Structures are given as C-alpha cells and as structure tokens.
Tab-separated table of N, CA and C in Angstrom:
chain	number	residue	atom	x	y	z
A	1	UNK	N	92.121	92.960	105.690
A	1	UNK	CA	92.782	94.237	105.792
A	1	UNK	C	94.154	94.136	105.129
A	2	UNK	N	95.081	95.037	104.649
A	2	UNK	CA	95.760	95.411	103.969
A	2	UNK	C	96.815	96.442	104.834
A	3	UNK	N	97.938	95.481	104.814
A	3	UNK	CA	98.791	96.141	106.326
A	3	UNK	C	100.678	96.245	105.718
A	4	UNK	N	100.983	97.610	105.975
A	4	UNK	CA	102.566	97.624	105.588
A	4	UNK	C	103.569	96.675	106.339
A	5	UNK	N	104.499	97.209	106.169
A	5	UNK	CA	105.511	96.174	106.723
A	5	UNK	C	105.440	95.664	108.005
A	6	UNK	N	105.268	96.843	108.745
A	6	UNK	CA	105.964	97.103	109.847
A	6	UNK	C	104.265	96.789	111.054
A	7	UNK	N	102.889	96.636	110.154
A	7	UNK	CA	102.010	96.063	110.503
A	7	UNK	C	101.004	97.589	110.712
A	8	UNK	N	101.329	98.600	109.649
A	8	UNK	CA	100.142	99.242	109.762
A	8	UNK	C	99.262	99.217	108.598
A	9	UNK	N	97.641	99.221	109.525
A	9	UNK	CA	96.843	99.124	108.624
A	9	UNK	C	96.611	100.377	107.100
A	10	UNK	N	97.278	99.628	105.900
A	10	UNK	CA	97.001	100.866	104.764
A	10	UNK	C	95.245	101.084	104.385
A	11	UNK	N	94.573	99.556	103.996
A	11	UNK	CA	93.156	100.173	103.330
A	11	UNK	C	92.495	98.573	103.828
A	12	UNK	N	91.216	98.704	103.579
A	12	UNK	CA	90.518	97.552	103.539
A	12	UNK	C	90.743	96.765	102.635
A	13	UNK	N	90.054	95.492	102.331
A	13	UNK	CA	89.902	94.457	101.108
A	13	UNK	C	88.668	94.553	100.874
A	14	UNK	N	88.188	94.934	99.753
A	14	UNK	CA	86.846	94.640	99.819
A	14	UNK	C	86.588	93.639	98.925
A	15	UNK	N	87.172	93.159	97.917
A	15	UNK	CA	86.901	91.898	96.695
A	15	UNK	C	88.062	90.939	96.562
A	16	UNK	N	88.218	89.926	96.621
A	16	UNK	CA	89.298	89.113	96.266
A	16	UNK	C	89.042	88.543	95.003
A	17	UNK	N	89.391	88.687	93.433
A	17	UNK	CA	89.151	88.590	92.085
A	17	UNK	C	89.506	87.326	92.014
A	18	UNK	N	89.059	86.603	91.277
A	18	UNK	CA	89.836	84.891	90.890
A	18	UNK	C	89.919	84.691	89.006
A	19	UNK	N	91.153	84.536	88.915
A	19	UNK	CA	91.731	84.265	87.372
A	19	UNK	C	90.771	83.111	87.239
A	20	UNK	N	89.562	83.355	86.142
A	20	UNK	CA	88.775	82.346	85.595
A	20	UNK	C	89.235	81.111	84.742
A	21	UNK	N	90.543	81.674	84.285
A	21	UNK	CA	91.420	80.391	83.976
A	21	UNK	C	91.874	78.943	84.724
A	22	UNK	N	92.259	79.641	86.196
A	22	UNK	CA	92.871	78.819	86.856
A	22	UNK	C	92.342	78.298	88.214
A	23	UNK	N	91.460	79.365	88.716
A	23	UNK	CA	90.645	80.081	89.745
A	23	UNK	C	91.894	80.117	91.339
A	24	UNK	N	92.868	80.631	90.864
A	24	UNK	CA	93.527	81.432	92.142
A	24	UNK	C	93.051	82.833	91.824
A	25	UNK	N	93.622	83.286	92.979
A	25	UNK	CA	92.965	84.322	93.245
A	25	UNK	C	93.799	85.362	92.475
A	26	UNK	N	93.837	86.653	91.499
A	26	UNK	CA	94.598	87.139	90.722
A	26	UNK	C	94.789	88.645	91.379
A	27	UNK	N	94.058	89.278	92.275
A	27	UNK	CA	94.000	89.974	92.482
A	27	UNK	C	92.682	90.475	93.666
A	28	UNK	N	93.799	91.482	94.570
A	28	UNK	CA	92.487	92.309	95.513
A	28	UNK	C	91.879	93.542	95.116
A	29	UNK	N	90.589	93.665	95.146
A	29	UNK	CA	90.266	94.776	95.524
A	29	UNK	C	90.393	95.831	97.029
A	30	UNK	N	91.283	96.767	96.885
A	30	UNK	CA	91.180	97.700	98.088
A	30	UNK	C	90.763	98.732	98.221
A	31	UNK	N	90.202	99.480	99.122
A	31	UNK	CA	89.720	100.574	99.124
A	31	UNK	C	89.678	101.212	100.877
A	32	UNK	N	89.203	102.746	101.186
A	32	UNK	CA	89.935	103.269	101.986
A	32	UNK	C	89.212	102.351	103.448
A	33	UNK	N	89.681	102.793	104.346
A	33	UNK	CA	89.752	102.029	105.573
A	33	UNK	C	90.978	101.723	106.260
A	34	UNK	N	92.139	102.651	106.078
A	34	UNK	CA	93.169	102.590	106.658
A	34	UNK	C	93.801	103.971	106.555
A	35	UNK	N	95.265	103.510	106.639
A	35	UNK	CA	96.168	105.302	106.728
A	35	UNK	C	96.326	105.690	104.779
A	36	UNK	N	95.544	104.689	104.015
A	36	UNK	CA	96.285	105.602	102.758
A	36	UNK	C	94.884	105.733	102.167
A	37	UNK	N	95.364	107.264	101.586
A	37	UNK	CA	94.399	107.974	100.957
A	37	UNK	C	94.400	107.378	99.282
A	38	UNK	N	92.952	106.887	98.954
A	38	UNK	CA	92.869	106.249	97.625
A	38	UNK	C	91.929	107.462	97.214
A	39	UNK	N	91.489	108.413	97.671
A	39	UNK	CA	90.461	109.434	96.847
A	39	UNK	C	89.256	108.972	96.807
A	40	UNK	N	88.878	107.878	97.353
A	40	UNK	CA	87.160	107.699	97.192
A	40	UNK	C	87.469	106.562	96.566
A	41	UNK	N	88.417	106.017	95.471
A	41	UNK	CA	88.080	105.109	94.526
A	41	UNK	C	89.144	103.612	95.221
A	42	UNK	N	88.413	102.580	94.133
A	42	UNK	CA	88.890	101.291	94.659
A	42	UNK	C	90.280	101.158	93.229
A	43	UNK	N	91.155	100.510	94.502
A	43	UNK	CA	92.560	99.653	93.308
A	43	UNK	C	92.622	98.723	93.645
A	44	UNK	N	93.012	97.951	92.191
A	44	UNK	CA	93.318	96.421	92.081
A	44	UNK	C	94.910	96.384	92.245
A	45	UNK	N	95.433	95.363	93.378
A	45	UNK	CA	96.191	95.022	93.909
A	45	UNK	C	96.635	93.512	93.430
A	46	UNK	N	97.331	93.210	92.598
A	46	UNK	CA	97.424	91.709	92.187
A	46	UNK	C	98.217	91.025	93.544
A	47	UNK	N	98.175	89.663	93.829
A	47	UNK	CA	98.059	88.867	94.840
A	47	UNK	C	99.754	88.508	94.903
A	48	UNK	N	100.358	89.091	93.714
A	48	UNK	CA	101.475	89.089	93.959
A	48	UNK	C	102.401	89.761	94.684
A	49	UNK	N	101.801	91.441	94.601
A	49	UNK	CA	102.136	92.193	95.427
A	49	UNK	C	102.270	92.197	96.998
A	50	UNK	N	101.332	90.817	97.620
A	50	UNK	CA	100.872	90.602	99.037
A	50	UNK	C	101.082	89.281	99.267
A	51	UNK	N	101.029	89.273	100.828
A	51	UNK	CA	101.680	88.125	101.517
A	51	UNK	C	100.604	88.011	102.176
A	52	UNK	N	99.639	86.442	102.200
A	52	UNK	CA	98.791	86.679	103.318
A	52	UNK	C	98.991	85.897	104.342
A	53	UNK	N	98.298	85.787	105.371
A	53	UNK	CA	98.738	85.316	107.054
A	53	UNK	C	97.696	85.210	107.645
A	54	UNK	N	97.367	84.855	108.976
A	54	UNK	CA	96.724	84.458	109.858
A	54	UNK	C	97.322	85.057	111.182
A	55	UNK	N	96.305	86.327	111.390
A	55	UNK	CA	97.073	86.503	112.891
A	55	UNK	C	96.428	85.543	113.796
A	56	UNK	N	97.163	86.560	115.313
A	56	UNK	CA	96.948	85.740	116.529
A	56	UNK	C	95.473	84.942	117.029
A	57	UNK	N	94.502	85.979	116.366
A	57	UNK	CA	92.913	85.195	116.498
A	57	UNK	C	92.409	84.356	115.438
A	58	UNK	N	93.252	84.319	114.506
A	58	UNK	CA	93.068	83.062	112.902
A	58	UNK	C	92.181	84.092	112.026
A	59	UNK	N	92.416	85.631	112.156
A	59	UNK	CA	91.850	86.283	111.160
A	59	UNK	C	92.959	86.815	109.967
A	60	UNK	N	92.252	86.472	108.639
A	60	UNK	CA	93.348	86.243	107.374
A	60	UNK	C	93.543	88.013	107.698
A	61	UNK	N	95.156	88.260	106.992
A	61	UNK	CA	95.089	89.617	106.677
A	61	UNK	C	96.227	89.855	105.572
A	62	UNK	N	96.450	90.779	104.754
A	62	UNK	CA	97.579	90.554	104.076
A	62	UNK	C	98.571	91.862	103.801
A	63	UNK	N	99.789	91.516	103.901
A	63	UNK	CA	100.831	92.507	104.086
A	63	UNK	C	101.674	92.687	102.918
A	64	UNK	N	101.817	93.651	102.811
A	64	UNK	CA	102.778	94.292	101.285
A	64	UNK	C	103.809	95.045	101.700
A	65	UNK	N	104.800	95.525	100.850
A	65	UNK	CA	106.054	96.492	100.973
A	65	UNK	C	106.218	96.870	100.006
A	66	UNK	N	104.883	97.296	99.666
A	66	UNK	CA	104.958	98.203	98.847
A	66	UNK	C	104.575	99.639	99.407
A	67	UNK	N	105.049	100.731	98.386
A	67	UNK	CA	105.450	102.052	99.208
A	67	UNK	C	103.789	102.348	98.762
A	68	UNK	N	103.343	103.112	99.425
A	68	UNK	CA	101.743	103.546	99.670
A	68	UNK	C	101.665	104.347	97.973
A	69	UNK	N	103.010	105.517	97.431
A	69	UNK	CA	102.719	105.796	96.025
A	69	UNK	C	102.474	105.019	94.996
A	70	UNK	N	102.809	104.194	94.916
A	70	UNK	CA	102.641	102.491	94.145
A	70	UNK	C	101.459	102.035	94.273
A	71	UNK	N	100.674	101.968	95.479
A	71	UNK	CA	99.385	101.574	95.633
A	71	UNK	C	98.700	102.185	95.220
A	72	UNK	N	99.237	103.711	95.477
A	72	UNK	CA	97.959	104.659	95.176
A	72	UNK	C	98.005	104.462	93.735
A	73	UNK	N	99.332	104.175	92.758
A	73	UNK	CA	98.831	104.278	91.073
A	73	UNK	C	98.321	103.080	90.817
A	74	UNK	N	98.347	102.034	91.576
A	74	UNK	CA	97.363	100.547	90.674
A	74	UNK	C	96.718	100.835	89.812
A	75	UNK	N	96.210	100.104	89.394
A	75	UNK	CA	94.883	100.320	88.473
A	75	UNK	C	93.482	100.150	89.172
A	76	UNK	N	92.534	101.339	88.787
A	76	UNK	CA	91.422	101.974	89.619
A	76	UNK	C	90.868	100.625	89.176
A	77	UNK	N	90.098	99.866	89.885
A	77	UNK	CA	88.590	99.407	90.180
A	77	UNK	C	87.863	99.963	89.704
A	78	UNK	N	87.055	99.469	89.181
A	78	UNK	CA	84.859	99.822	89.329
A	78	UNK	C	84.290	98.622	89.479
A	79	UNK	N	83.859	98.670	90.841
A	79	UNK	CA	83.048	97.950	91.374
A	79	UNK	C	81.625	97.613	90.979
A	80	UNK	N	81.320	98.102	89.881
A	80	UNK	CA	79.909	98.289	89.060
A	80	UNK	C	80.074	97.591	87.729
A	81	UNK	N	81.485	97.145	87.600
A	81	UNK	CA	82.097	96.412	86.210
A	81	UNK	C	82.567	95.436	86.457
A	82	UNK	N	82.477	93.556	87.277
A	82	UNK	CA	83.296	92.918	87.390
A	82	UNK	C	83.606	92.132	86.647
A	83	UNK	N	82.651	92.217	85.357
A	83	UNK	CA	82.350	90.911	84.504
A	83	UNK	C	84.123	91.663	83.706
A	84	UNK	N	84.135	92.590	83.502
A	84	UNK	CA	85.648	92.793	82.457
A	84	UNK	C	86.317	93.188	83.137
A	85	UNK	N	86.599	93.055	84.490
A	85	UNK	CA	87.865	93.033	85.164
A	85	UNK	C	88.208	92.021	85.798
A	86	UNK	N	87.011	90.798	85.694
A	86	UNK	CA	87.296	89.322	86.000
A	86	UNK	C	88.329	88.505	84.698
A	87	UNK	N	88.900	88.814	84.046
A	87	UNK	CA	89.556	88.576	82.973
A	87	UNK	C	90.916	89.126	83.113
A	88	UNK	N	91.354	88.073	82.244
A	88	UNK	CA	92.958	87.892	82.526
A	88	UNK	C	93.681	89.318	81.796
A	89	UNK	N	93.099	89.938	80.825
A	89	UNK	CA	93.575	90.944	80.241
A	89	UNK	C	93.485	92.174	81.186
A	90	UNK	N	92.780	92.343	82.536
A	90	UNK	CA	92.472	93.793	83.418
A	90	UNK	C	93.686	93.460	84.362
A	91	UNK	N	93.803	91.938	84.822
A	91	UNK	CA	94.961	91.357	85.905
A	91	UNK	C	96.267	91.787	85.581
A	92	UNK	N	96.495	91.688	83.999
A	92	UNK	CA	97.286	91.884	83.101
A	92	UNK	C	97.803	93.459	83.407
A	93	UNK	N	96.984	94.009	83.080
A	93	UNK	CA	97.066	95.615	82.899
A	93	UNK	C	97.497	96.267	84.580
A	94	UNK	N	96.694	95.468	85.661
A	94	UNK	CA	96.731	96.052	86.727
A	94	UNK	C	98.328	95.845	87.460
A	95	UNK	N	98.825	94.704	86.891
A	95	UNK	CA	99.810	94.295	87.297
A	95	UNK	C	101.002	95.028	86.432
A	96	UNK	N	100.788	95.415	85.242
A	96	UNK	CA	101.395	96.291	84.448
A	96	UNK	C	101.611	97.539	85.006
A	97	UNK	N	100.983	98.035	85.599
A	97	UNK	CA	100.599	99.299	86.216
A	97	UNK	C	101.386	99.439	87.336
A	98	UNK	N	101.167	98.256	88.326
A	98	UNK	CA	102.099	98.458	89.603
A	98	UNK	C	103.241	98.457	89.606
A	99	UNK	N	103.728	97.675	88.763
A	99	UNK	CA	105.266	97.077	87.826
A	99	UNK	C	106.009	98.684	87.567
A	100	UNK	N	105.014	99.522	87.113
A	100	UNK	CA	105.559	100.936	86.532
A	100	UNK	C	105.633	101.909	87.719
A	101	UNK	N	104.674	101.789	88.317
A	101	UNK	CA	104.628	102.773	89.484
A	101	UNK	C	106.019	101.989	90.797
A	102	UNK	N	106.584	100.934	91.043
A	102	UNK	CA	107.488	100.575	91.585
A	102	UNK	C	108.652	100.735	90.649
A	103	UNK	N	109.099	100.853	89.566
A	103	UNK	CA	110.380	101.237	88.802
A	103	UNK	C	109.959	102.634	89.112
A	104	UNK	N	109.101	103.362	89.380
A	104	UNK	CA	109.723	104.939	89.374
A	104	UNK	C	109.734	105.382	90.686
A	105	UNK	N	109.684	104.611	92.031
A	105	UNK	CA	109.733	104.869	93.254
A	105	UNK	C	110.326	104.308	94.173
C-alpha cells in the first residue's frame, strides 16, 4: 500500500518494476485502492519518490510526500505493456514526469 505522510492510505501497489540493468527495483506500479482518485488508470511511481517500511505486523508498505497532484500526473501505466516499460528509457520518462509535476506544485 501506498500511504502519505501523516499515514493515510493514497492507492494500492500493484507491480514493483525492476531496472533490468541493475535489478533494483526502479519503480511502482499504483493504482486506486485508497483516498486518491487515479481515474481508472495505473501510475508509475519511481522508488525514489517512496520510503519503504515494515509496520507493526512486518507488513512492507511505502510512504511518500508527495502531494496527491504529482501522483496523479506520473506517468500512466499499461499493464498490458510491460516488456517497454521494463526499460530504463519509460523509468526515465516516468521520473521525468514527476520531477515536472513537483516544480509546478
């Protein structure tokens, strides 16, 4: 799960992406299952944006501060395409994306 600062739940995780270069993990897939409205569709969340943890029962979860408008512009997912968004050039772009949507908010 995918939780703001202050520990509310924003959206689910549904994919954790791994840079085929290096194989950390480059990026999440999120999608709805919390308080922020994504429209139906999934965003890629690079792993930079998030902090992950272990709560009180040892279940992973990961927390951002980032403002929910920022999330909402990531770069959309398709979950029907992973073979070219498993590549360093979509990580690239998605992270480009969030980079822009946090300078204007």
């Amino acid at each position: 799960m995918l939780l703001d600062a202050e520990g509310e739940r924003l959206a689910s995780i549904q994919e954790l992406v791994l840079d085929p270069n290096n194989f950390t993990v480059a990026y999440a897939v999120i999608g709805s299952g919390g308080g922020l409205d994504l429209g139906g569709e999934y965003r890629a969340l690079p792993m930079a944006a998030m902090r992950a943890e272990r709560d009180d029962t040892g279940s992973l979860r990961c927390m951002t501060s980032l403002a929910p408008t920022a999330i909402q512009a990531a770069a959309v997912a398709d979950i029907d395409d992973w073979e070219l968004q498993g590549t360093r050039t979509f990580a690239e772009r998605a992270k480009s994306q969030l980079d822009a949507a946090r300078s204007e908010g």
